XYZ file of C-alpha atoms in Angstrom:
713
model
C -0.622 0.083 -0.221
C 2.999 2.985 1.078
C 4.415 1.591 -2.210
C 1.598 2.719 -4.335
C 0.410 5.373 -3.017
C 4.921 6.649 -3.454
C 3.898 5.967 -7.462
C 1.120 7.707 -6.938
C 2.058 11.450 -5.943
C 5.194 10.326 -8.662
C 2.106 10.504 -10.911
C 0.361 13.640 -8.934
C 3.980 15.322 -9.226
C 4.835 14.801 -12.883
C 1.458 15.490 -13.869
C 1.118 18.784 -11.744
C 4.894 19.196 -13.367
C 3.940 19.346 -17.124
C 1.029 20.454 -16.551
C 3.478 24.011 -15.321
C 5.506 23.988 -17.913
C 2.485 24.155 -20.499
C 0.926 26.081 -18.258
C 4.911 28.080 -19.139
C 4.629 27.777 -22.669
C 1.468 28.994 -22.851
C 1.546 32.036 -21.044
C 4.648 32.385 -22.561
C 3.590 31.996 -25.776
C 0.502 34.762 -25.139
C 3.093 37.376 -24.082
C 4.845 37.131 -27.970
C 1.747 36.755 -28.868
C 0.793 40.094 -27.028
C 3.361 42.345 -27.147
C 6.202 41.388 -29.938
C 3.024 40.510 -32.467
C 0.176 41.904 -31.327
C 0.409 45.191 -33.388
C 0.951 42.886 -36.872
C -2.274 41.089 -35.674
C -4.268 43.916 -34.804
C -3.391 45.123 -38.121
C -4.302 42.458 -39.851
C -7.599 41.843 -38.125
C -8.755 44.784 -39.392
C -7.830 44.586 -42.799
C -9.722 41.757 -42.442
C -13.240 43.214 -41.300
C -11.785 46.182 -42.673
C -13.381 47.429 -46.395
C -11.648 49.131 -48.594
C -13.861 52.333 -50.967
C -10.459 54.334 -53.162
C -10.859 57.923 -52.910
C -8.912 59.520 -56.146
C -7.389 62.273 -56.110
C -7.255 65.859 -58.059
C -5.487 66.159 -60.691
C -3.070 69.684 -60.903
C -4.534 72.721 -63.454
C -2.558 73.681 -66.074
C -2.015 77.252 -66.867
C -0.677 78.858 -69.650
C 2.276 81.964 -68.621
C -0.656 84.093 -68.012
C -2.266 82.769 -65.645
C -5.822 80.662 -67.959
C -6.758 77.959 -67.464
C -5.945 75.356 -70.069
C -6.671 71.942 -68.453
C -9.087 71.552 -64.854
C -10.970 68.342 -62.942
C -13.883 68.621 -62.049
C -16.077 66.568 -59.327
C -18.071 63.633 -60.951
C -19.256 60.007 -59.312
C -18.542 57.114 -60.123
C -20.883 53.965 -59.611
C -18.886 50.992 -57.399
C -20.033 47.793 -56.235
C -19.491 45.711 -53.139
C -20.404 41.753 -53.899
C -21.089 40.786 -51.099
C -24.267 42.967 -50.476
C -25.488 42.311 -53.580
C -28.250 39.235 -53.024
C -29.905 39.858 -56.717
C -26.887 40.215 -58.560
C -28.919 39.439 -61.482
C -31.679 41.189 -60.750
C -29.094 44.186 -59.409
C -27.929 44.191 -63.497
C -30.410 44.552 -64.620
C -31.736 48.049 -62.947
C -28.368 48.983 -63.005
C -28.354 48.971 -67.456
C -31.278 51.537 -69.046
C -29.694 53.699 -66.584
C -25.917 53.396 -66.896
C -26.639 52.034 -70.686
C -24.345 49.178 -70.010
C -24.562 45.130 -71.269
C -27.136 43.799 -68.207
C -24.087 40.116 -68.646
C -21.670 42.905 -68.442
C -22.805 44.265 -64.776
C -24.040 41.119 -63.339
C -20.572 39.562 -64.140
C -18.993 42.283 -62.073
C -21.263 41.523 -59.195
C -20.323 38.263 -59.399
C -16.694 38.362 -58.736
C -15.058 37.247 -55.723
C -13.811 41.476 -55.403
C -14.173 44.052 -51.793
C -15.348 45.685 -54.332
C -15.516 47.211 -58.015
C -16.425 49.287 -60.504
C -19.636 49.361 -61.875
C -18.861 52.284 -63.878
C -16.258 55.952 -63.983
C -17.464 59.781 -64.254
C -20.477 59.113 -64.966
C -23.248 63.026 -65.298
C -24.960 64.005 -62.724
C -28.372 62.950 -63.419
C -26.842 59.846 -64.189
C -26.083 59.790 -60.509
C -29.271 61.253 -59.239
C -31.541 58.221 -60.349
C -27.985 55.619 -59.586
C -29.205 56.996 -55.652
C -32.805 57.027 -55.885
C -32.615 52.963 -57.238
C -31.659 52.461 -53.510
C -29.843 49.320 -54.010
C -28.257 47.035 -51.454
C -24.522 47.420 -52.262
C -24.713 49.686 -54.507
C -22.831 53.425 -53.752
C -21.196 56.550 -55.333
C -17.698 57.566 -54.896
C -16.901 60.622 -55.956
C -14.168 61.599 -58.263
C -12.980 63.623 -60.315
C -13.055 64.086 -64.692
C -10.139 65.809 -66.476
C -12.229 68.880 -68.365
C -10.252 70.271 -71.737
C -12.146 73.302 -71.648
C -10.809 74.487 -75.161
C -11.450 71.586 -76.630
C -8.470 71.014 -79.237
C -6.482 73.800 -78.679
C -2.717 73.646 -78.177
C -4.066 68.828 -77.813
C -0.536 67.870 -78.362
C 0.779 69.467 -75.863
C -1.424 68.987 -73.362
C -2.123 65.069 -74.208
C -4.617 63.586 -71.490
C -5.508 60.665 -68.688
C -7.067 57.730 -69.374
C -9.563 56.435 -66.876
C -7.801 55.827 -63.441
C -6.691 60.052 -64.667
C -2.838 59.255 -65.101
C -1.819 60.865 -68.077
C -1.610 59.193 -71.572
C 0.362 61.532 -73.997
C 1.032 64.913 -73.918
C 2.103 67.353 -70.760
C -0.226 64.940 -68.904
C 1.705 61.952 -69.717
C 5.689 64.495 -68.677
C 4.889 65.284 -65.951
C 1.973 62.472 -64.872
C 3.600 62.518 -61.105
C 3.516 65.892 -59.833
C 0.213 66.731 -61.811
C -1.813 63.090 -60.536
C -1.399 63.836 -56.125
C -2.594 61.312 -53.534
C -5.445 58.977 -53.673
C -7.439 58.834 -50.657
C -10.613 56.328 -49.088
C -13.339 55.414 -46.914
C -12.455 52.499 -44.634
C -16.198 50.387 -43.377
C -15.875 47.623 -41.102
C -17.920 44.839 -41.692
C -18.932 41.292 -40.671
C -17.242 37.787 -42.166
C -19.863 38.278 -44.407
C -19.279 42.104 -46.327
C -23.019 43.521 -44.395
C -22.209 46.751 -42.590
C -21.926 46.571 -38.263
C -24.082 48.031 -36.625
C -21.755 51.251 -34.681
C -19.235 49.976 -36.844
C -15.958 52.552 -37.426
C -15.293 53.937 -40.335
C -12.566 55.930 -41.032
C -11.783 58.727 -44.213
C -7.739 59.671 -45.511
C -8.651 61.846 -47.971
C -6.470 62.524 -51.176
C -3.889 65.260 -51.765
C -4.592 66.792 -55.113
C -2.105 67.883 -57.617
C 0.345 69.905 -58.221
C -0.540 72.233 -61.266
C 1.664 73.849 -64.623
C 1.935 76.709 -65.903
C 3.201 76.996 -69.055
C 5.678 78.663 -71.436
C 2.456 79.025 -73.887
C 0.436 81.570 -74.309
C -3.560 80.647 -74.912
C -3.861 83.572 -77.912
C -0.361 83.317 -79.484
C -1.444 79.599 -78.817
C -4.239 80.541 -81.004
C -3.176 82.544 -83.849
C -1.687 79.508 -84.681
C -4.002 76.883 -84.858
C -6.284 79.522 -87.288
C -4.498 79.555 -89.649
C -3.178 76.181 -89.799
C -6.942 75.788 -89.902
C -7.249 77.685 -92.935
C -4.362 76.460 -94.306
C -5.689 72.906 -94.684
C -8.872 73.888 -95.448
C -6.568 75.869 -98.661
C -4.582 73.568 -99.781
C -5.520 69.968 -98.300
C -2.183 69.319 -96.477
C -1.464 65.816 -95.450
C 0.413 67.483 -92.053
C 1.269 71.072 -91.329
C 2.611 72.510 -88.110
C 3.443 76.338 -86.831
C 5.870 76.712 -83.473
C 6.931 79.546 -82.446
C 9.915 79.962 -79.921
C 11.019 83.451 -77.473
C 14.649 82.782 -79.397
C 16.052 84.913 -76.148
C 14.929 82.166 -73.535
C 13.992 78.514 -75.258
C 10.450 79.109 -74.214
C 7.858 78.121 -76.280
C 5.381 80.301 -77.809
C 2.951 78.490 -79.086
C 3.297 75.362 -81.259
C -0.284 73.527 -83.624
C -0.427 70.185 -85.335
C -3.074 68.907 -88.344
C -4.605 66.916 -87.606
C -5.612 67.034 -84.907
C -7.821 66.097 -82.186
C -10.200 67.204 -79.605
C -8.888 65.562 -75.860
C -12.003 65.465 -74.052
C -12.870 63.007 -77.026
C -9.477 60.786 -77.865
C -10.634 57.554 -77.994
C -13.135 59.722 -80.965
C -9.441 59.942 -83.974
C -7.637 57.442 -84.828
C -3.909 56.439 -83.141
C -2.379 58.654 -85.680
C -3.984 61.901 -84.889
C -3.356 61.734 -81.792
C 0.021 59.288 -80.313
C 2.222 61.230 -82.524
C 2.878 65.232 -81.951
C 4.358 65.948 -85.804
C 6.024 69.126 -84.241
C 8.813 67.216 -82.133
C 8.467 63.268 -84.830
C 7.924 63.971 -87.943
C 11.318 63.541 -89.776
C 11.435 65.799 -93.605
C 14.092 66.754 -95.670
C 14.480 70.876 -94.251
C 15.059 71.981 -98.255
C 16.375 75.945 -98.197
C 15.343 76.123 -95.248
C 18.257 74.755 -94.038
C 21.200 76.619 -95.743
C 20.509 79.349 -92.392
C 22.768 76.997 -90.408
C 25.378 76.301 -93.496
C 25.087 80.395 -93.997
C 25.852 80.185 -90.595
C 28.483 77.810 -90.333
C 30.548 79.299 -93.375
C 30.791 83.073 -91.657
C 31.778 81.275 -88.451
C 34.645 79.412 -89.869
C 35.025 82.773 -92.211
C 35.091 79.990 -95.297
C 32.487 83.394 -97.440
C 33.364 86.078 -97.776
C 30.504 89.387 -99.229
C 33.289 89.408 -101.395
C 33.115 86.372 -103.084
C 31.650 85.718 -106.102
C 30.252 82.794 -107.339
C 28.484 82.072 -110.515
C 25.553 79.849 -111.022
C 25.077 78.408 -115.009
C 21.889 76.190 -113.600
C 23.638 73.886 -111.914
C 27.132 72.296 -110.244
C 28.404 69.049 -110.724
C 29.799 67.679 -108.125
C 31.738 64.369 -108.230
C 28.999 62.139 -110.941
C 26.077 64.494 -110.434
C 24.835 67.824 -111.973
C 22.599 69.583 -108.903
C 20.434 72.053 -110.959
C 18.917 75.082 -109.757
C 15.440 76.107 -108.772
C 15.740 78.681 -111.601
C 15.824 77.761 -115.315
C 19.162 79.001 -116.399
C 20.984 79.560 -113.067
C 21.445 83.197 -111.773
C 24.666 83.869 -113.326
C 27.306 85.939 -111.703
C 26.175 87.121 -107.980
C 27.072 88.224 -104.288
C 26.529 86.255 -101.361
C 24.149 88.735 -100.489
C 22.623 87.950 -104.079
C 23.456 83.786 -102.965
C 21.764 83.963 -100.201
C 17.822 85.843 -101.640
C 18.399 84.026 -104.994
C 18.717 80.274 -102.823
C 21.118 79.791 -105.074
C 22.478 76.056 -105.105
C 24.862 75.293 -106.959
C 25.782 79.034 -105.126
C 25.541 76.981 -101.092
C 26.892 74.289 -103.164
C 30.270 75.904 -103.344
C 29.961 77.520 -99.515
C 29.337 74.123 -98.176
C 31.768 72.657 -99.553
C 34.337 75.841 -98.994
C 33.158 74.199 -95.499
C 35.015 70.773 -95.455
C 33.542 67.763 -93.838
C 35.132 67.526 -90.501
C 33.954 70.999 -89.580
C 30.521 71.297 -91.479
C 29.386 68.215 -88.691
C 30.839 70.105 -86.068
C 28.683 72.570 -86.663
C 25.309 70.505 -87.433
C 26.599 69.035 -84.312
C 26.389 71.933 -81.857
C 23.168 72.931 -83.416
C 21.343 70.310 -81.933
C 21.345 68.453 -85.106
C 20.461 64.649 -84.840
C 20.769 65.284 -81.267
C 16.884 64.663 -78.961
C 16.031 68.532 -78.122
C 15.222 67.252 -74.688
C 11.924 69.475 -75.492
C 10.132 67.513 -72.239
C 7.602 65.775 -74.976
C 6.783 62.023 -75.201
C 7.945 60.867 -78.308
C 10.414 63.073 -80.003
C 12.639 61.974 -83.134
C 16.163 62.889 -83.087
C 16.420 63.693 -87.180
C 18.738 61.718 -89.384
C 21.973 62.049 -90.462
C 24.968 60.968 -92.538
C 27.366 59.333 -90.301
C 30.881 61.818 -90.366
C 32.698 59.248 -91.301
C 30.776 58.024 -94.744
C 29.982 60.881 -95.910
C 31.281 61.801 -98.915
C 31.711 65.544 -100.701
C 28.479 64.291 -102.791
C 26.263 64.431 -98.861
C 28.438 67.226 -98.126
C 27.069 69.386 -101.343
C 23.482 67.849 -100.685
C 23.831 68.413 -96.974
C 23.998 72.742 -97.609
C 21.133 72.109 -99.524
C 19.203 71.209 -97.058
C 19.272 67.248 -98.549
C 20.550 63.786 -97.321
C 19.835 65.106 -93.904
C 16.300 64.906 -92.149
C 15.746 67.508 -88.845
C 12.549 67.659 -87.353
C 10.742 70.441 -86.946
C 11.307 71.939 -83.037
C 14.909 71.113 -83.926
C 15.096 73.893 -87.052
C 12.944 76.343 -85.439
C 15.868 75.576 -82.011
C 18.583 75.624 -84.410
C 17.268 79.221 -86.531
C 16.880 80.893 -83.220
C 20.764 79.870 -82.903
C 21.762 81.297 -85.270
C 19.676 84.339 -84.521
C 19.832 85.443 -81.410
C 23.049 85.691 -81.502
C 24.465 82.461 -82.003
C 23.230 80.848 -77.913
C 22.214 77.187 -78.765
C 18.683 77.329 -75.462
C 16.618 74.488 -74.496
C 13.535 74.531 -75.968
C 10.801 74.058 -72.972
C 7.094 74.279 -72.342
C 7.032 74.337 -68.071
C 7.065 77.517 -66.605
C 7.213 75.773 -62.573
C 5.367 73.588 -60.801
C 2.685 74.914 -57.521
C 0.504 73.871 -54.846
C -3.091 75.373 -54.886
C -2.063 77.972 -53.035
C -0.086 79.047 -55.970
C 3.068 79.476 -53.758
C 6.042 77.668 -56.115
C 7.165 74.644 -55.588
C 9.661 73.829 -58.849
C 10.766 76.615 -61.768
C 12.214 76.337 -64.449
C 14.833 79.343 -66.421
C 16.064 79.365 -69.733
C 19.613 77.885 -69.938
C 21.803 78.562 -72.824
C 23.315 74.919 -73.305
C 26.098 76.343 -75.636
C 27.564 78.995 -77.711
C 27.425 78.122 -81.705
C 28.271 80.894 -83.367
C 29.848 83.990 -82.272
C 27.641 87.492 -82.499
C 29.089 88.874 -85.080
C 28.298 86.652 -87.269
C 24.828 85.989 -85.914
C 24.271 89.699 -86.640
C 26.042 89.197 -90.540
C 22.817 86.259 -91.174
C 20.105 88.808 -90.113
C 21.466 91.475 -92.376
C 21.459 88.917 -94.930
C 18.254 86.840 -93.989
C 16.419 90.403 -94.344
C 17.808 91.098 -97.534
C 15.642 87.522 -98.596
C 12.452 88.948 -97.128
C 12.679 92.092 -98.997
C 14.555 91.927 -102.411
C 14.404 87.703 -102.476
C 12.387 84.253 -102.544
C 10.691 85.812 -98.981
C 8.912 89.103 -100.345
C 5.566 87.300 -99.490
C 6.949 87.200 -95.285
C 6.908 91.421 -95.340
C 5.555 92.624 -92.192
C 4.651 96.303 -92.473
C 6.080 98.181 -89.511
C 9.531 94.934 -88.398
C 12.171 94.309 -89.993
C 11.015 90.522 -90.805
C 14.482 87.973 -91.921
C 14.593 84.625 -93.294
C 14.128 82.203 -95.552
C 11.910 79.904 -97.823
C 12.751 76.161 -98.165
C 10.495 73.202 -100.539
C 11.422 69.615 -100.700
C 10.363 67.421 -101.831
C 8.730 63.348 -100.285
C 11.718 61.211 -99.627
C 9.196 57.396 -100.210
C 9.535 54.505 -97.534
C 11.748 52.602 -99.589
C 14.465 56.458 -100.253
C 13.925 58.353 -103.200
C 12.145 61.436 -103.167
C 8.235 60.781 -104.596
C 6.976 63.123 -107.374
C 4.987 65.612 -106.823
C 5.045 65.203 -103.673
C 6.347 68.558 -101.879
C 7.007 70.209 -97.977
C 6.894 73.571 -98.229
C 8.115 75.934 -94.999
C 9.402 79.200 -93.489
C 10.892 80.254 -90.909
C 12.138 83.732 -90.035
C 12.552 86.117 -87.047
C 11.658 89.211 -85.467
C 12.800 92.040 -85.524
C 15.143 91.266 -87.302
C 18.231 93.680 -85.282
C 16.579 92.298 -81.873
C 14.789 89.032 -82.268
C 11.399 88.456 -80.281
C 10.019 85.896 -81.807
C 11.638 83.318 -84.010
C 8.357 81.406 -86.368
C 8.351 78.777 -88.042
C 5.755 76.611 -90.672
C 5.842 72.984 -92.238
C 2.835 72.535 -94.689
C 3.509 68.314 -95.721
C 2.279 67.594 -99.404
C 0.295 70.248 -100.072
C -2.744 70.635 -102.452
C -4.590 72.083 -105.780
C -1.364 72.588 -107.728
C 0.778 75.474 -105.297
C 4.024 73.153 -103.517
C 6.613 76.633 -102.946
C 7.506 77.295 -99.950
C 6.626 81.352 -100.354
C 3.400 81.217 -102.176
C 2.944 78.344 -99.492
C 4.107 79.297 -95.630
C 5.409 82.694 -96.295
C 2.034 83.928 -95.954
C 0.229 82.134 -93.131
C 4.698 83.200 -91.186
C 3.584 86.918 -91.523
C 0.149 87.083 -90.422
C 0.648 84.588 -86.833
C 3.881 86.822 -86.833
C 1.683 90.143 -87.154
C -0.381 89.394 -84.664
C 1.868 87.457 -82.081
C 3.801 90.470 -82.656
C 1.085 93.265 -81.913
C -0.258 91.322 -78.739
C 3.743 91.633 -77.315
C 3.922 95.189 -77.540
C 6.498 95.605 -79.538
C 6.792 98.838 -80.968
C 6.862 99.084 -85.029
C 9.130 101.403 -86.874
C 8.299 103.260 -88.961
C 9.861 104.583 -92.591
C 11.267 100.861 -93.113
C 11.803 99.704 -95.912
C 9.450 97.960 -98.775
C 10.109 95.055 -101.147
C 11.326 95.286 -103.937
C 9.885 93.033 -106.067
C 6.497 90.865 -105.297
C 7.326 87.280 -105.639
C 5.307 85.508 -107.874
C 1.795 84.761 -105.630
C -1.083 82.783 -107.202
C -4.031 82.302 -105.102
C -4.869 79.034 -104.576
C -8.286 78.325 -105.988
C -11.229 76.432 -105.308
C -10.403 72.418 -106.236
C -12.792 70.993 -109.108
C -13.945 68.059 -109.534
C -12.705 65.404 -111.227
C -13.062 61.946 -112.277
C -10.030 58.986 -111.905
C -8.209 57.385 -115.372
C -7.639 54.620 -116.470
C -4.428 53.145 -115.572
C -4.269 49.850 -114.689
C -1.505 47.633 -117.664
C -0.349 50.695 -116.824
C 3.767 51.826 -117.180
C 4.044 53.371 -113.681
C 5.866 56.723 -115.316
C 2.768 57.496 -117.460
C -0.259 56.444 -114.351
C 1.926 59.131 -112.548
C 1.959 61.014 -115.678
C -1.572 60.486 -116.719
C -2.807 61.296 -112.927
C -1.060 64.464 -112.372
C -3.021 66.013 -115.938
C -5.825 65.257 -113.780
C -4.186 67.007 -110.513
C -4.738 63.975 -108.391
C -2.009 62.585 -106.208
C -0.661 58.457 -106.194
C 0.934 56.490 -103.641
C 3.031 53.533 -104.458
C 2.578 49.986 -103.176
C 4.300 46.961 -103.074
C 6.727 47.152 -106.040
C 7.095 46.969 -109.814
C 7.533 48.776 -112.824
C 4.108 48.026 -113.842
C -0.016 49.122 -112.732
C -1.894 46.498 -111.620
C -4.729 48.330 -109.600
C -6.444 51.420 -108.503
C -8.439 52.613 -106.382
C -9.615 54.538 -106.886
C -11.166 52.804 -109.314
C -11.635 54.397 -113.324
C -14.516 56.889 -114.100
C -14.758 58.052 -109.730
C -15.315 61.369 -109.313
C -12.570 63.078 -106.368
C -11.968 66.239 -105.877
C -8.953 67.571 -107.171
C -5.730 66.398 -104.821
C -6.822 63.189 -103.813
C -4.465 60.364 -103.845
C -4.853 57.173 -105.720
C -2.668 54.177 -104.438
C -2.217 52.480 -107.369
C -0.614 49.100 -105.938
C 2.817 47.613 -108.298
C 2.183 43.261 -106.973
C -0.146 40.938 -109.337
C -2.911 40.144 -107.927
C -3.305 35.876 -107.931
C -3.554 34.802 -111.370
C -5.556 31.612 -108.986
C -8.229 33.856 -108.843
C -9.220 33.869 -112.197
C -10.907 31.378 -114.341
C -12.155 31.464 -117.887
C -10.203 31.848 -121.228
C -10.675 34.498 -123.388
C -9.541 34.898 -127.278
C -6.234 37.541 -127.478
C -7.109 40.538 -128.831
C -4.775 42.174 -132.169
C -2.934 45.041 -130.030
C -0.747 46.637 -133.495
C -0.174 50.115 -133.286
C -1.822 50.458 -130.256
C -0.750 52.840 -127.625
C 0.792 51.731 -124.116
C -2.612 53.199 -122.858
C -5.507 51.631 -125.592
C -3.743 48.502 -125.122
C -3.083 48.519 -121.636
C -6.995 49.870 -121.702
C -7.919 45.805 -123.370
C -6.477 43.762 -122.083
C -7.183 44.964 -118.509
C -11.564 44.926 -119.561
C -10.314 41.613 -120.700
C -8.852 40.927 -117.462
C -5.615 39.553 -119.128
C -1.481 41.717 -117.475
C 0.203 43.049 -120.092
C 3.939 43.479 -119.167
C 5.165 46.191 -121.842
C 8.524 47.169 -122.711
C 9.702 50.344 -124.478
C 7.425 52.991 -125.733
C 5.621 54.234 -128.530
C 3.237 51.712 -130.700
C 2.680 48.316 -130.777
C 4.357 46.505 -132.718
C 4.509 42.919 -130.765
C 2.836 40.382 -128.455
C 4.190 37.148 -126.350
C 0.854 35.938 -127.466
C -0.414 36.049 -130.622
C -4.244 37.613 -132.009
C -6.799 34.493 -131.367
C -5.209 32.490 -129.291
C -7.518 30.980 -126.190
C -5.108 31.987 -123.011
C -6.981 32.130 -119.004
C -7.453 35.317 -117.366
C -5.253 36.804 -115.803
C -2.150 35.458 -117.902
C 0.443 38.265 -118.487
C 0.719 39.095 -122.252
C 4.315 40.992 -122.592
C 3.196 43.539 -125.614
C 6.607 45.407 -127.554
C 6.504 48.677 -128.352
C 8.870 51.569 -130.512
C 7.991 55.187 -131.868
C 6.355 55.220 -135.528
C 8.627 54.358 -138.209
C 7.721 58.954 -139.352
C 9.724 59.128 -136.016
C 11.779 56.500 -135.792
C 13.891 57.645 -139.635
C 13.857 55.499 -142.433
C-alpha cells in the first residue's frame, strides 16, 4: 500500500509539473503574441473586417503663362459595388443597365466577382448619378472622383495630351509631368462582418486625398490661338497631309505656341485615329528641310570664315559634284552673284560651293553644335532626333546636298531651335514648355529657367546672318513674309518628300518658311511647315510664307513690340498664286500602264498618287477608274500582281498592233489580262498571238517602238 501511494504521488507530481510547464509555455506564447506580434495581428484583423473604397485625388490644373486655365479637373461620381452585399445580382444588373447604358450581362459579371469592391462605371454625369441614388440598391454606392476637362477643346492638344480612365497621363504634358499632376489618392474604410455587411456602430475612417500640383506653361493662349487659326486656314486651302507651326522666344527657348494638323479634342480622344493623337508632328516628323537649312550652312560658313561678302559666285543653272549635276531651281541659273544675292535667290549652286568650302569635319561640327541628330529634350514624349549620315561615311556629294537641305532629316522643333541659336547672338537655348510647378496656394514648388546649352557662333556672325536673311524678305524669295512696320528676316524652303523605300516621290513636297522679327533684335522665331500641299501650289514662298506673316504680325502686336516708321519695302513682288477652289475630276484608267505613264495621267488630272508594292506596272488602283473625286485626291496604285488563281475562264487574245500603251493596257485590262510593256510608242509585237485562247489573268508581254516616221527611214 505505501508503494502504491508513492507511485500515485509521483504521477501526481509529474502531472502537476507537466501542467505547470504547459501553462508556462502558453503564458510565454501569449506574452509573445500580445507584446511582440500584437500590433501586426491587430492590423491584419482590421484589414480583414475593413473594406476600402478608393477616393481619387484631384489632378492639378494646367495654366498658360498668364495664368489662364487650359486644363482643369471637375467632380464626377463613379458607381461602385460591394459584391458581398448584392443579394440579387441579376436583378440589380437589370435595374442598372438602362440607367448606365451598359450591357446587363457585363454588369452581372462584375457583381458576381469575389472582390471586396468593384467599379461598375466611372465618372458618370450628374443626372445618371441621381437616378442611381434613387434606386437605393443594396451594395451599390457612389464615390466622388474627378474628370479631366479640356476647356479649350483642341487648343494645344498635342502639347497638353490627355489622361486615361484612372486619371493617369497617357500623352503630352499630362504624361511627362504625371507624378506632379496626379496627387496622392485617399480612401474610405468601413468596418464589416465576415459576410461583408456593415456593422452597427461600425468604425468609419476617411483618409482624404492630396490634390496634385499645378503646371504653368510657357505657352501663351492668345498666340496659340493665332497658330491654330492659321493652321485651319492652311488645311482649308491646301488640304495637306500634315502642317506644323511653332513660335519660340529665341532669347529664352520658351515655346509660346505650337500646333499641328491633323488634331483632335482631348475630351473625346477615343473618337480619333491613334496616329492623330499618338504622334506630335512638331517633334516627331522627320523631313528634309530644303532651303530653310541654308541658314545653318550660311551661319557655319560665316563663323569659319569660309565665305565673305567679297566672294563672287557663278551659277549656270547647275553645279557638278562627283558624277552628279545639282541643279538650281531657276532654269538657266542666276549667273554671276555676290554672297548676298546667293542668299536672296536661294541659289543651290552657290550654297553647294559654300558647303564645300566649309569641309566635312567643320560642317559636322556645326551640325552637332546646332543640335541636329540629337534630342532637344523639349519635355514631350515621342520626340525624334532626326537623321544624319555618319560623318565617317559622308562624301563631298553628301556635303553638297546637305548644304542645301537634302540628305539630312530634321524635326520642326530641331529646326526652329537651331535657327533661334543662329539669330539670337549665337546661343543654343534649351527649348522648354513648363515655367513652373505650383501648389494649390500658388506657391512655386519648382521653376524652370532659360538654359544656354552652348555657344555655337559669335554675336558678330549672328548679326551678319540676320542682315543677309532680312534681305531675303526685302529682295529675295521671302517677300511674302514681309510685315509692315517690322524688320523681318527668314528663309523659304521647298523640298521633295522621301518615299518609304528611299528616293523622292514625284509630286509630293514639304513647303516651309522659318523667320524672325524684329531683325535687329529678334523677339520671336516662327516656323511654318506644310507637308504635301494639294492644288498645284507647293513653293514655300507661296504656301508657308503668307501664314508666317499672319502669325508673326498678330503676335508682335499682341506682345506690344513697337512698330518702326520709314522701313524699306520689298523691291519686287514674288509670284504668288492664290490657291483656287479645288474642282471635281474623273479618275483616269491607269491599270496595266507603266508607272511613269500612270503617274503622268494622274498628274494631268491634278491627282496625287501612292505606290503600294514594287514593280514597273500598275495592276490595281483605288479609287477605280471613272470615280468622281476632288483635285489633289491620292490614288493608290498597286504594283503587285493579283494572284492568278482567282481568274477563271478563257478569253481570246486581241490584235494589239498599232495601239499606244494606254490603248493596249485598257483593252487587256477589260479582258482581265495583265500587260507587261516593253519600250514606248506603238505596239508591234506581243507574246501571245492574236486569236489564241488564254486564261484570264495571264501576263502578256507587249513590245512598243516609235512610229517609223519618228524613227527615220
